[in-house]
Structure formats: structure tokens, C-alpha cells
Short mmCIF file of C-alpha atoms in Angstrom, two decimals:
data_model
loop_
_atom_site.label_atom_id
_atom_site.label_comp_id
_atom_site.label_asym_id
_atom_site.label_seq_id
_atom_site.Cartn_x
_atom_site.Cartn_y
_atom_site.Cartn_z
CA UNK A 1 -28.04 45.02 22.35
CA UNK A 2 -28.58 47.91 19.93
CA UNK A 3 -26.94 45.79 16.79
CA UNK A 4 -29.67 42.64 16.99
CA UNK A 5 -32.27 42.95 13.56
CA UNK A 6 -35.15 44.27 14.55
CA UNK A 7 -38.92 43.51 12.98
CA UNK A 8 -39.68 46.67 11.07
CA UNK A 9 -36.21 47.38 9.45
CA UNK A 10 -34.58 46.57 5.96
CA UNK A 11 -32.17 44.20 7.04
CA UNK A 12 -34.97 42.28 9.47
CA UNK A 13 -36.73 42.22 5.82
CA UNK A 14 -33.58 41.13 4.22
CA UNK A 15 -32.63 38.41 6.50
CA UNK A 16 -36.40 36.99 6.46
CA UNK A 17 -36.39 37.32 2.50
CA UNK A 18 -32.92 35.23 2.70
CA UNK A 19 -33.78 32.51 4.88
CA UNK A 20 -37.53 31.84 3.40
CA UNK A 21 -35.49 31.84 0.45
CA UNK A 22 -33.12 29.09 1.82
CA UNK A 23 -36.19 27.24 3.23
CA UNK A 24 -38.27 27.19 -0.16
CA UNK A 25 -34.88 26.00 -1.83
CA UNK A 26 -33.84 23.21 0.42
CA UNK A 27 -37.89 22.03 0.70
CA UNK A 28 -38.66 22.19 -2.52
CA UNK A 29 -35.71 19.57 -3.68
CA UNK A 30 -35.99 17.81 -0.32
CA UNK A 31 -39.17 16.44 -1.20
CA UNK A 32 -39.22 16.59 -4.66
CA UNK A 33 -39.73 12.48 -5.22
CA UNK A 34 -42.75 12.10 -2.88
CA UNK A 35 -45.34 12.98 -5.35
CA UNK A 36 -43.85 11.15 -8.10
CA UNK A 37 -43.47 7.75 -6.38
CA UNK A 38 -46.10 5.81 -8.27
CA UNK A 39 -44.00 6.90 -11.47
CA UNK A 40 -40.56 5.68 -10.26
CA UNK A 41 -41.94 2.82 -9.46
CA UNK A 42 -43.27 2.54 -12.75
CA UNK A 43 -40.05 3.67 -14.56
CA UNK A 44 -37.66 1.76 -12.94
CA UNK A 45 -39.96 -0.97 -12.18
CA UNK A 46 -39.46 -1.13 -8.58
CA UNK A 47 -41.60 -1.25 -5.99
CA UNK A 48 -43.63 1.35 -3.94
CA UNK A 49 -41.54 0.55 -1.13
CA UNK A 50 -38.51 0.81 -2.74
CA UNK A 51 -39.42 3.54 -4.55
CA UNK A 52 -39.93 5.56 -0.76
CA UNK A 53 -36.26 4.99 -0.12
CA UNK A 54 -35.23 8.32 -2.60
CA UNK A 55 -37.11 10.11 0.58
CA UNK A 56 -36.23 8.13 3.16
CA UNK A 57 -32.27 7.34 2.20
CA UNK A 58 -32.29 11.49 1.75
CA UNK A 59 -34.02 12.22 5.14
CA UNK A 60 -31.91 9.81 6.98
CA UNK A 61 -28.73 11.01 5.34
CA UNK A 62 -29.49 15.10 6.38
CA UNK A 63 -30.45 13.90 9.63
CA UNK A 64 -26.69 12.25 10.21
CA UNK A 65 -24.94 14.98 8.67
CA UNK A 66 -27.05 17.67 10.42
CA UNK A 67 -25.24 17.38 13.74
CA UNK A 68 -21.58 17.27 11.55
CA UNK A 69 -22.46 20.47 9.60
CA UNK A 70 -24.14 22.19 12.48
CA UNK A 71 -20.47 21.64 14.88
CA UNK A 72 -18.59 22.75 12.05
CA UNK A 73 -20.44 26.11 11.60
CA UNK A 74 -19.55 26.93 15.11
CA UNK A 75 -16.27 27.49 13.62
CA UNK A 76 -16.53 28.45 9.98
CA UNK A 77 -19.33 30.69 10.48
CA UNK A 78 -22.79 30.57 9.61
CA UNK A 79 -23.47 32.23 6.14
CA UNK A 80 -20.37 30.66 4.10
CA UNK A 81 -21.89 26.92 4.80
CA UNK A 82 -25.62 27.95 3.65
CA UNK A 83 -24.58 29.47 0.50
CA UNK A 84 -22.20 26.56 -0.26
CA UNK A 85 -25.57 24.36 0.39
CA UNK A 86 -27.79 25.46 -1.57
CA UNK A 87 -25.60 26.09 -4.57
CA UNK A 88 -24.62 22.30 -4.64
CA UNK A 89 -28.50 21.23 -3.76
CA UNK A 90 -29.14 23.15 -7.25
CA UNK A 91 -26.24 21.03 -8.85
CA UNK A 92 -27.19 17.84 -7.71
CA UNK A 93 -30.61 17.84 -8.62
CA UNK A 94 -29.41 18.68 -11.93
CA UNK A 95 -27.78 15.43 -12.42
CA UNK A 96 -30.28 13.39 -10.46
CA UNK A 97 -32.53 14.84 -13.46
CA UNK A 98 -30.03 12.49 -15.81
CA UNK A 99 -29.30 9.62 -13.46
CA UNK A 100 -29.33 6.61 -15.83
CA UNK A 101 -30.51 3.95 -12.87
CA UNK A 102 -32.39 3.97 -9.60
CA UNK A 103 -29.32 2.85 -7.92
CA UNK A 104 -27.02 5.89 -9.32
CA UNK A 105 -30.36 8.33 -8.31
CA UNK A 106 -30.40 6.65 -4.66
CA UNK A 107 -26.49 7.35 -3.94
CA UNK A 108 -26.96 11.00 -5.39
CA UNK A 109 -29.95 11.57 -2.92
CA UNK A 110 -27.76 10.44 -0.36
CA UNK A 111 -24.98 13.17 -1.34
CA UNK A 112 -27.77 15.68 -1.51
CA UNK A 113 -29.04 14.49 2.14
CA UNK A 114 -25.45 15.27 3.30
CA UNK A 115 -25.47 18.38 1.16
CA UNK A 116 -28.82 19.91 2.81
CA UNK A 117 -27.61 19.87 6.42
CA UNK A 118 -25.58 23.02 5.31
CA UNK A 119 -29.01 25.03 5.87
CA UNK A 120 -31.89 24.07 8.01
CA UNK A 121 -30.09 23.97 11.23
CA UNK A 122 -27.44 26.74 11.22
CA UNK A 123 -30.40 29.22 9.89
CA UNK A 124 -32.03 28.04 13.19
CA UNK A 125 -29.10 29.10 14.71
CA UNK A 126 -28.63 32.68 12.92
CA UNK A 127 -31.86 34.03 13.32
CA UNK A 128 -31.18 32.97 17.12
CA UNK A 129 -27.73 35.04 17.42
CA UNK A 130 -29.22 37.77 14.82
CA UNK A 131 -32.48 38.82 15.59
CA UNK A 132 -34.01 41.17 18.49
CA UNK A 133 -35.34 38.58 20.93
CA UNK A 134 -38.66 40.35 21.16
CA UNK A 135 -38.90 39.37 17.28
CA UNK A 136 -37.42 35.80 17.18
CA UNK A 137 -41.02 34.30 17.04
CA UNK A 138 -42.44 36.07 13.93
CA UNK A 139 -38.52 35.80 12.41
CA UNK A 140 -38.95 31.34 12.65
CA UNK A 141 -42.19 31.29 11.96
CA UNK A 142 -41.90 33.36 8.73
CA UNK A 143 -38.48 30.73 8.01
CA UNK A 144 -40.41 28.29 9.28
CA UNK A 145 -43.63 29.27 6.49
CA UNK A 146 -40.50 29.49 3.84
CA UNK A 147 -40.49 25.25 4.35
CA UNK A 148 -44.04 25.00 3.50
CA UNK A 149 -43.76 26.91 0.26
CA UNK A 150 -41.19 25.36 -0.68
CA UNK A 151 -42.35 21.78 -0.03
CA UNK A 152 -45.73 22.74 -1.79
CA UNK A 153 -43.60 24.37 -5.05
CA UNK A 154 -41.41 20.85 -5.27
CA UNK A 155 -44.52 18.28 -4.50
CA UNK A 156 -46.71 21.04 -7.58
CA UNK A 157 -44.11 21.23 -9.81
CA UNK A 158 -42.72 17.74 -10.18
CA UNK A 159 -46.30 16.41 -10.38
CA UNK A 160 -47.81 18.56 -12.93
CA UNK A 161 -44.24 18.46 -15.13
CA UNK A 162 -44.08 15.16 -15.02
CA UNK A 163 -47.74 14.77 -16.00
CA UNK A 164 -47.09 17.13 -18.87
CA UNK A 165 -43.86 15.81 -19.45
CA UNK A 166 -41.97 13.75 -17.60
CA UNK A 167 -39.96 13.21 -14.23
CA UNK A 168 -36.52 14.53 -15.86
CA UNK A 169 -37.95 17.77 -17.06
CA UNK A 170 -39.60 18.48 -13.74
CA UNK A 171 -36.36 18.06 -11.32
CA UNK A 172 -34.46 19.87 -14.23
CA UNK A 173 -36.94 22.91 -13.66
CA UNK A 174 -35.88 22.89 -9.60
CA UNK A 175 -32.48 22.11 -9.95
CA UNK A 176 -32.42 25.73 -12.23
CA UNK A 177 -34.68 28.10 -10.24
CA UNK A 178 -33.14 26.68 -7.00
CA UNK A 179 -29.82 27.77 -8.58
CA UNK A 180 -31.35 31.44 -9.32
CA UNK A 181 -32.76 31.33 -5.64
CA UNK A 182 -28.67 30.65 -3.64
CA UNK A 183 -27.74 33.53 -5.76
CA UNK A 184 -30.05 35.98 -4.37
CA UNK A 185 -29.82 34.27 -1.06
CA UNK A 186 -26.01 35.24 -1.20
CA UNK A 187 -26.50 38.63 -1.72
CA UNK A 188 -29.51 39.34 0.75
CA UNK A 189 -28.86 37.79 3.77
CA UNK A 190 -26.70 40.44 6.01
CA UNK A 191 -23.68 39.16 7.50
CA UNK A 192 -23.42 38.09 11.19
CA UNK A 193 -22.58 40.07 13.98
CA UNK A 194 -23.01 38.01 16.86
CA UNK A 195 -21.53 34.73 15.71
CA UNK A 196 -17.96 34.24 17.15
CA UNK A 197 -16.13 31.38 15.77
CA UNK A 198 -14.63 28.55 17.88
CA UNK A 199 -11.52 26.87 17.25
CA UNK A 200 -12.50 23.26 15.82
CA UNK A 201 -11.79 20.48 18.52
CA UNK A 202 -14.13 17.44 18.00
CA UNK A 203 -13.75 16.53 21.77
CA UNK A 204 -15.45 19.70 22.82
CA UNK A 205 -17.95 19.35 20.18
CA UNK A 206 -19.70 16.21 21.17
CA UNK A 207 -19.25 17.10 25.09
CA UNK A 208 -21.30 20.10 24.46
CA UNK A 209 -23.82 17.45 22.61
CA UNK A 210 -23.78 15.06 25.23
CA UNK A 211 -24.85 18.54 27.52
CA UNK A 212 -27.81 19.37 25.56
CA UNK A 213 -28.75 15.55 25.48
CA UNK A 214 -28.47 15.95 29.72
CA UNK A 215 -31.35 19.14 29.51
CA UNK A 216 -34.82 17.01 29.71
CA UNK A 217 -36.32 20.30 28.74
CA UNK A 218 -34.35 20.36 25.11
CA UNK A 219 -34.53 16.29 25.18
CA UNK A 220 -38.58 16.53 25.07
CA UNK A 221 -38.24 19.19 22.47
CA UNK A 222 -36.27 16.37 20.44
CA UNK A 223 -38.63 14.05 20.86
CA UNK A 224 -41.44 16.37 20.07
CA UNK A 225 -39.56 17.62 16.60
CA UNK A 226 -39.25 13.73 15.91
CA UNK A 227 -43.26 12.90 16.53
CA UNK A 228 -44.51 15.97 14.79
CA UNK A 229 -42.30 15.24 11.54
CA UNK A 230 -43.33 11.44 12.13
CA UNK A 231 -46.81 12.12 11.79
CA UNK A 232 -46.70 14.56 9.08
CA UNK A 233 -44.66 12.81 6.52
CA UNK A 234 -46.78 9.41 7.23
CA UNK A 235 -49.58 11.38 6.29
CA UNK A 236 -48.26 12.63 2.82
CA UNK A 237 -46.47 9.87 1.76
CA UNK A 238 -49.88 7.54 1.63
CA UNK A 239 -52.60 10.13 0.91
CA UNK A 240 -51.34 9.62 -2.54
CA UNK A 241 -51.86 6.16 -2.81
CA UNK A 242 -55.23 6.16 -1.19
CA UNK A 243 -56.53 9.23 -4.03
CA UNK A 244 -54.77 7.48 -6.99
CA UNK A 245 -57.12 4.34 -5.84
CA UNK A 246 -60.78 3.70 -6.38
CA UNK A 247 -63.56 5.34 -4.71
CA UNK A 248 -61.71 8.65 -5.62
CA UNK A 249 -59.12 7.71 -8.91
CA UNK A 250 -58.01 10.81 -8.83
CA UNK A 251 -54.61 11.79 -11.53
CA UNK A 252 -51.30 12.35 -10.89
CA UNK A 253 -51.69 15.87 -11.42
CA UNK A 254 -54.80 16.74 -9.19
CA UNK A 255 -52.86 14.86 -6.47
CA UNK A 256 -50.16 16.99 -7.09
CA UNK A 257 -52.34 20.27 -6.43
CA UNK A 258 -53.73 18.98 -3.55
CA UNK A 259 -50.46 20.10 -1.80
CA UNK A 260 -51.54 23.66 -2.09
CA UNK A 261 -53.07 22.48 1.38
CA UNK A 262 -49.28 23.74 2.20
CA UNK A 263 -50.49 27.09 1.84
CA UNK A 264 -52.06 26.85 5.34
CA UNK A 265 -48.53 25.95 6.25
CA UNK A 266 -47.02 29.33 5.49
CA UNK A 267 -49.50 31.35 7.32
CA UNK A 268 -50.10 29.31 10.42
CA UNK A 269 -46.58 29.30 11.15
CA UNK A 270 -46.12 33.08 11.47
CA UNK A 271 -49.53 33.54 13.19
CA UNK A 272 -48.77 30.68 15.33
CA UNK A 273 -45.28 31.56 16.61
CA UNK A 274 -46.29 35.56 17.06
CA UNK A 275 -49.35 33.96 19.21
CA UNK A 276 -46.71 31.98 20.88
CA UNK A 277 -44.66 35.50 21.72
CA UNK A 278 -47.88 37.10 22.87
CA UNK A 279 -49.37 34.12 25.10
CA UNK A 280 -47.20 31.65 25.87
CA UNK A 281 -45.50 28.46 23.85
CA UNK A 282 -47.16 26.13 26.41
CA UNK A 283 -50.63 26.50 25.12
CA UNK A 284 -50.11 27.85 21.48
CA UNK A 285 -47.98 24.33 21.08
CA UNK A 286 -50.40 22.08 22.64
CA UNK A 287 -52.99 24.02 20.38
CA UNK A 288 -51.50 23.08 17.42
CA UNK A 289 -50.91 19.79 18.44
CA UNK A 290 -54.82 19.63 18.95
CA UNK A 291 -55.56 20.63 15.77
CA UNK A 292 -53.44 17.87 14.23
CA UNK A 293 -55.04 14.93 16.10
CA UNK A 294 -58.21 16.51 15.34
CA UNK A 295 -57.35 16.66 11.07
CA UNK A 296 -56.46 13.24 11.46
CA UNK A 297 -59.70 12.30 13.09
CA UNK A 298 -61.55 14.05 10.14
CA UNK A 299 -58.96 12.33 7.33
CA UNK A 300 -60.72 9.00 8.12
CA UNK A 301 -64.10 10.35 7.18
CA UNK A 302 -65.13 8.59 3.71
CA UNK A 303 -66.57 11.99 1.88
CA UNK A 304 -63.80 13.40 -0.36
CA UNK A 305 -63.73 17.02 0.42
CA UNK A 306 -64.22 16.37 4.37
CA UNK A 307 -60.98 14.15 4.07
CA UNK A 308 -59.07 17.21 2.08
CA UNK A 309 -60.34 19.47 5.28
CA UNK A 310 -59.26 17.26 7.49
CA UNK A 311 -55.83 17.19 6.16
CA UNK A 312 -55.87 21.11 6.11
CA UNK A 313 -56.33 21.43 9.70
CA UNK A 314 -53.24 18.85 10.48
CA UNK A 315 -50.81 20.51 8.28
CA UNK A 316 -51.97 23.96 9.82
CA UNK A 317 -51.43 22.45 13.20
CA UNK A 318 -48.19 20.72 12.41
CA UNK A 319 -46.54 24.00 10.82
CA UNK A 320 -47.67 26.22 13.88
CA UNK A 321 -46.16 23.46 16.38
CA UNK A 322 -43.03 22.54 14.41
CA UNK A 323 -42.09 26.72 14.61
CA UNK A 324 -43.04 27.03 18.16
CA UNK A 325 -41.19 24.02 19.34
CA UNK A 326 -37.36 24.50 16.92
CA UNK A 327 -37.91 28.36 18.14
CA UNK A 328 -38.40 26.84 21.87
CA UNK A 329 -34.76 25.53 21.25
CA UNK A 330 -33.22 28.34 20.40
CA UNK A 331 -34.33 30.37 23.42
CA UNK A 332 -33.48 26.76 26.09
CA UNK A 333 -30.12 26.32 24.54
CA UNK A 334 -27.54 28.16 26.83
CA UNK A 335 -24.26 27.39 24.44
CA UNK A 336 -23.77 26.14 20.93
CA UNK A 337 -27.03 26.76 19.59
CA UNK A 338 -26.48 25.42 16.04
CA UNK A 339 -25.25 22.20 17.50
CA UNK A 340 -28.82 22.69 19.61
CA UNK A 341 -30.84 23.09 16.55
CA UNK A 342 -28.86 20.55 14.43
CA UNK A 343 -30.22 17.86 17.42
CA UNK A 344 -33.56 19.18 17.52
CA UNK A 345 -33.53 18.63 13.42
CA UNK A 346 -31.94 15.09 13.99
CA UNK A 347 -34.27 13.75 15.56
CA UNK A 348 -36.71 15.64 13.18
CA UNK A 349 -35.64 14.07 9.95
CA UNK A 350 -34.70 10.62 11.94
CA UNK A 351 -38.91 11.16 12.84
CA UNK A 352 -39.41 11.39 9.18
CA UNK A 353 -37.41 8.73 7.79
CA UNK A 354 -39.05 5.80 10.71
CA UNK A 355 -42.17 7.71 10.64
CA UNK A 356 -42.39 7.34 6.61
CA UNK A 357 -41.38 3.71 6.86
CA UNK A 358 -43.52 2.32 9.17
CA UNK A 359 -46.66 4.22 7.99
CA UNK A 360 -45.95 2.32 4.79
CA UNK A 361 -46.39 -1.18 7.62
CA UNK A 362 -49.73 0.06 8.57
CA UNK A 363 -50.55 1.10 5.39
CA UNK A 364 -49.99 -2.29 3.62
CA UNK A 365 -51.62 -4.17 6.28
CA UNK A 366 -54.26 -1.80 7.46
CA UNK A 367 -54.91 0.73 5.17
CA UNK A 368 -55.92 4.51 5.86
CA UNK A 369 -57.05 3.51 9.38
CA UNK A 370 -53.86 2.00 10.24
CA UNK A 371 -51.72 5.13 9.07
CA UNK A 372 -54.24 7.23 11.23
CA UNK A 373 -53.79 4.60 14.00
CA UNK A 374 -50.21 5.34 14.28
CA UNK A 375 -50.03 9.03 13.93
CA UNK A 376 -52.40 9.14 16.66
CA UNK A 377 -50.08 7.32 19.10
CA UNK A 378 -47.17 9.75 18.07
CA UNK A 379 -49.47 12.77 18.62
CA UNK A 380 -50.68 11.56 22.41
CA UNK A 381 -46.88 11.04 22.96
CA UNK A 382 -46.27 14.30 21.80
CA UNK A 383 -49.28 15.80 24.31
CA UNK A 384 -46.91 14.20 27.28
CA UNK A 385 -43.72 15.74 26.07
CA UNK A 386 -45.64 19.48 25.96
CA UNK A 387 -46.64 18.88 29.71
CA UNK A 388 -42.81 17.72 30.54
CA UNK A 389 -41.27 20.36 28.94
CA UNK A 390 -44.27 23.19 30.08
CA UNK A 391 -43.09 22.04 33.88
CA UNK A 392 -39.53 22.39 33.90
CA UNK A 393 -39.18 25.79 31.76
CA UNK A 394 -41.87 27.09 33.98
CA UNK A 395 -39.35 26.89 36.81
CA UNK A 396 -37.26 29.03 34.97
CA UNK A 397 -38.11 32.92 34.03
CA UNK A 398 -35.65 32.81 30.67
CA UNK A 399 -37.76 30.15 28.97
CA UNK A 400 -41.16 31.35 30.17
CA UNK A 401 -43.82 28.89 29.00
#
């Protein structure tokens, strides 16, 4: 149809502005804890473990509420809901900034978990209705690079402030530009023109879940968002501990700026899912899967700035396969394709939240090779899912592999 957003114009440049926008917002507080662990452990004098729950509690939380939110936008419409998000994202970090306890921090995590499903998976779900079909895969990936940003910006900022400062002042500084950023999300992103709202019936709702759990093709891509999120977080979470620790006692704030490795993020993303227009998903996705068991491989090597390389090569693999496989989703989903994305970013989070956990197992018991040890079994799962899902869509000419 003549009315989709296609690449090249001002509102394709709008809505891609918008939704980065929304993606550096809702990354940058999502993750905001993770590099300042070690120093909530500290202040509240809990332990590391504990301390991993204002991730994991928040992770767990989104991942619940995602497939709520994402049914609920097939009725109140898509760009209402996202704006609402991010402007109480911006609020709530605000008063996690001033939460006198861990315990009163952990429950306002949890109401910011909830509070974050009002983005990820119903911008999924926009560009999908919105833009030119031709374009989709250059329109995620550039969303897609938007998460990458933003979880570099949160991880830089709270770990230098904090150095500098302290914890407080750091989530104080997201909490206000994330406010500045759902302001001029509100006014940039155009309004939809393909969404048509559905009358609210729960019953209907979780049938047409139960149908997109029945499609093997969108079930692998589940269980491929939940392995590549698995493996990634796992690796973030305990790099960390292993550069604050001797042979490499490296600070708080070095660690910190060792996320600009995110940087490789943002652009393999967008090369990866315009590659994945041009030649295929099949191969571009098992590519970047490749590239993340290799990075892994190289993490284990002893020699500090082969280890940092190593890393660099899995997070450019796991952004370029986590855009190919939620834009896969999109284009497999016949009906309700927010409720098709809020799945797919279920079983994402729900891949973050065990993933994080029980790399903190292997960690305690078997250090850096452990945490290797079990990415790499998620990542050989993950090879078997690409194969599964590159032989049924190949049967069928709309989801070309």
C-alpha cells in the first residue's frame, strides 16, 4: 500500500528517530544496576547474589507483563501505551535514586519491570504494521541498534557517576534525560495508520496466544530470543567480577567503559538485518550466531585485550542475530503481531533472568570457564533452532529464508 513509511522519507526518519529513542530510554534504565553491583552489595551489605536480583526481579517482571501490555495494545492502540511507558520509566528511576532500603529499591524495580513492557514489544509491532515491507529490516535493526546505545549510555553513566559520585546521583542523571527523551519521543513518532483496534475480550486474547505457541516456526524463534538473551546477559553480568579481580584489578570506572564494546551493537544490527533483506535470514542468523560462539571461545583466552576482542565479536554477533530473529517474527506472525512480539520478548527477558542466574552457578563454582561452558550449550541449541525454523519457512514463499 501507498501509505506504509518508506526508507528515504521524513516520517521513515521520524519514526526511526522515535523508536531508537524509545529503545535508548527503556535500555538505558533497564540495565542501569548491572555495572554497579559490587557497590550495592557494598552499600546495603548484601550479597553479590542478592545484589543480581535488582536485574533479575526487573527482567522477570517485564517479561510477565510483556504478554499483558502487548494484548492490551491490540485495543488501545500502539503509540498512547509507549509514551505512557517511558514517561513513568523516567519517574520511577527518580525515586529508585532515593529508595531508603534494598527491599523498597527491589519492589520499585519490579513496578518499573511492569512499567517497561509498555515499549519493547508493541514498537516491534508498529514498525511491523507501519513500515514498507521492503524496509522492515534496516527499520528493526536501526530500533534494534537504539537497545545497544542505550544499554551502553546506562552501564557508562552509572559507573563513571557513581565513581565520581555516587549511585544516587548517577540513576538521578537517567531518570532526567530519560524524561527529556519520552517528550521528544511523543512528538516524533507519526501516528499509526494501519493499526485497527480490537474490542478487549481476554478469551480471544490468549486463544490467539495459544495459536502462535501451535506455529513451530514462531516457537523456535522463542526459543532462539530466549538462548541469545541467555548467553548475552551471562556474559555481562560476570565479566565484571572477573576484571575487578586480580590478574587484571581493573576500577569501577574502566569496567564501566568497557561497555562501549556496545558500540559494535548499534552498527551490526542495521548492517546485519539489511544483509538479512538482501541474502536471506537463514544464513545472516546462523552467521551471527557463529560469531558469538566464536567471541566466547576467544573470552577464555588469558591476555587482557584478546579477552576484550573476544567479547566484541559476541556482542556484534548477538545484536545482528537478536534483530534478524524479533524481525523474523514480525514477518511469520499472520494475526496479532504485538501479542507475537510480546512472546518472542517473553521468552527473551525469561532467557535473561535464568540465563543471569545460573551463570552466577557456574560462575561461583567454576569460574570464567564455567560461564563460557554454559553459554556454549545455549548457543549449539540455538544452531538447532536456526535449522528448524530455516526448514519450515522455506516451505513457505511469505517467510522466505
Amino acid at each position: 500500500m501507498d501509505d506504509y513509511i518508506k526508507k528515504g522519507t521524513m516520517d521513515f526518519r521520524k519514526a526511526n528517530l522515535a523508536l531508537f529513542a524509545g529503545a535508548f530510554s527503556t535500555f538505558a534504565n533497564l540495565y542501569m544496576t548491572q555495572p554497579v553491583l559490587p557497590t550495592l552489595s557494598k552499600v546495603f551489605h548484601i550479597s553479590p547474589t542478592t545484589a543480581s536480583l535488582s536485574l533479575s526481579l526487573t527482567t522477570a517482571s517485564l517479561a510477565i507483563s510483556m504478554l499483558i501490555i502487548g494484548s492490551l495494545s491490540e485495543a488501545w492502540g500502539r503509540k498512547s501505551i509507549m509514551t505512557f511507558s517511558m514517561i513513568a520509566v523516567a519517574i520511577l528511576t527518580l525515586l529508585i535514586a532515593f529508595a531508603p532500603n534494598y527491599h523498597m529499591l527491589l519492589i520499585l524495580r519490579i513496578i518499573q519491570g511492569i512499567v517497561f513492557a509498555g515499549l519493547p514489544a508493541i514498537a516491534m509491532a508498529y514498525l511491523g504494521e507501519e513500515i514498507d515491507p521492503a524496509s522492515l529490516g534496516a527499520a528493526m535493526g536501526l530500533y534494534i541498534s537504539g537497545n545497544s546505545i542505550g544499554g551502553l549510555a546506562g552501564r557508562i553513566i552509572m559507573g563513571t557517576v557513581s565513581d565520581f559520585f555516587n549511585w544516587r546521583i548517577g540513576m538521578m542523571t537517567i531518570g532526567i534525560i530519560s524524561l527529556l527523551v519520552a517528550i521528544a519521543f511523543y512528538f516524533l513518532l507519526p501516528s499509526s495508520k494501519h493499526f485497527t483496534p480490537e474490542k478487549l475480550a481476554f478469551k480471544p486474547l490468549f486463544k490467539s496466544l495459544l495459536m502462535h505457541l501451535k506455529d513451530p516456526a514462531l516457537l523456535s524463534l522463542f526459543g532462539m530470543g530466549f538462548l541469545l538473551m541467555g548467553s548475552f546477559v551471562t556474559m555481562y553480568n560476570y565479566i565484571g567480577f572477573q576484571l575487578l579481580e586480580p590478574p587484571y584489578s581493573l576500577s569501577q570506572t574502566i569496567v564501566g567503559w568497557i561497555f562501549l564494546i556496545y558500540l559494535v551493537g548499534t552498527f551490526s544490527s542495521a548492517w546485519m538485518g539489511g544483509l538479512a533483506d538482501h541474502h536471506g535470514r537463514y544464513k545472516i542468523l546462523l552467521s551471527g550466531i557463529g560469531l558469538m560462539i566464536g567471541g566466547a571461545l576467544l573470552s577464555l583466552v588469558g591476555i587482557l585485550f584478546i579477552k576484550i576482542l573476544g567479547i566484541a565479536i559476541f556482542t556484534f554477533g548477538f545484536f545482528g542475530g537478536h534483530a534478524i530473529a524479533s524481525g523474523w517474527v514480525g514477518r511469520r506472525a499472520t494475526h496479532d503481531k504485538a501479542q507475537a512480539s510480546s512472546l518472542y520478548l517473553f521468552f527473551y527477558y525469561v532467557g535473561s533472568s535464568i540465563g543471569g542466574t545460573t551463570g552466577g552457578i557456574f560462575w561461583s563454582n567454576f569460574g570464567w570457564i564455567g560461564v563460557i561452558s554454559i553459554i556454549l550449550i545455549f548457543l549449539l541449541i540455538a544452531v538447532i533452532l536456526t535449522s528448524i525454523i530455516h526448514k519450515i519457512t522455506s516451505k513457505n514463499v511469505l517467510t522466505q529464508a
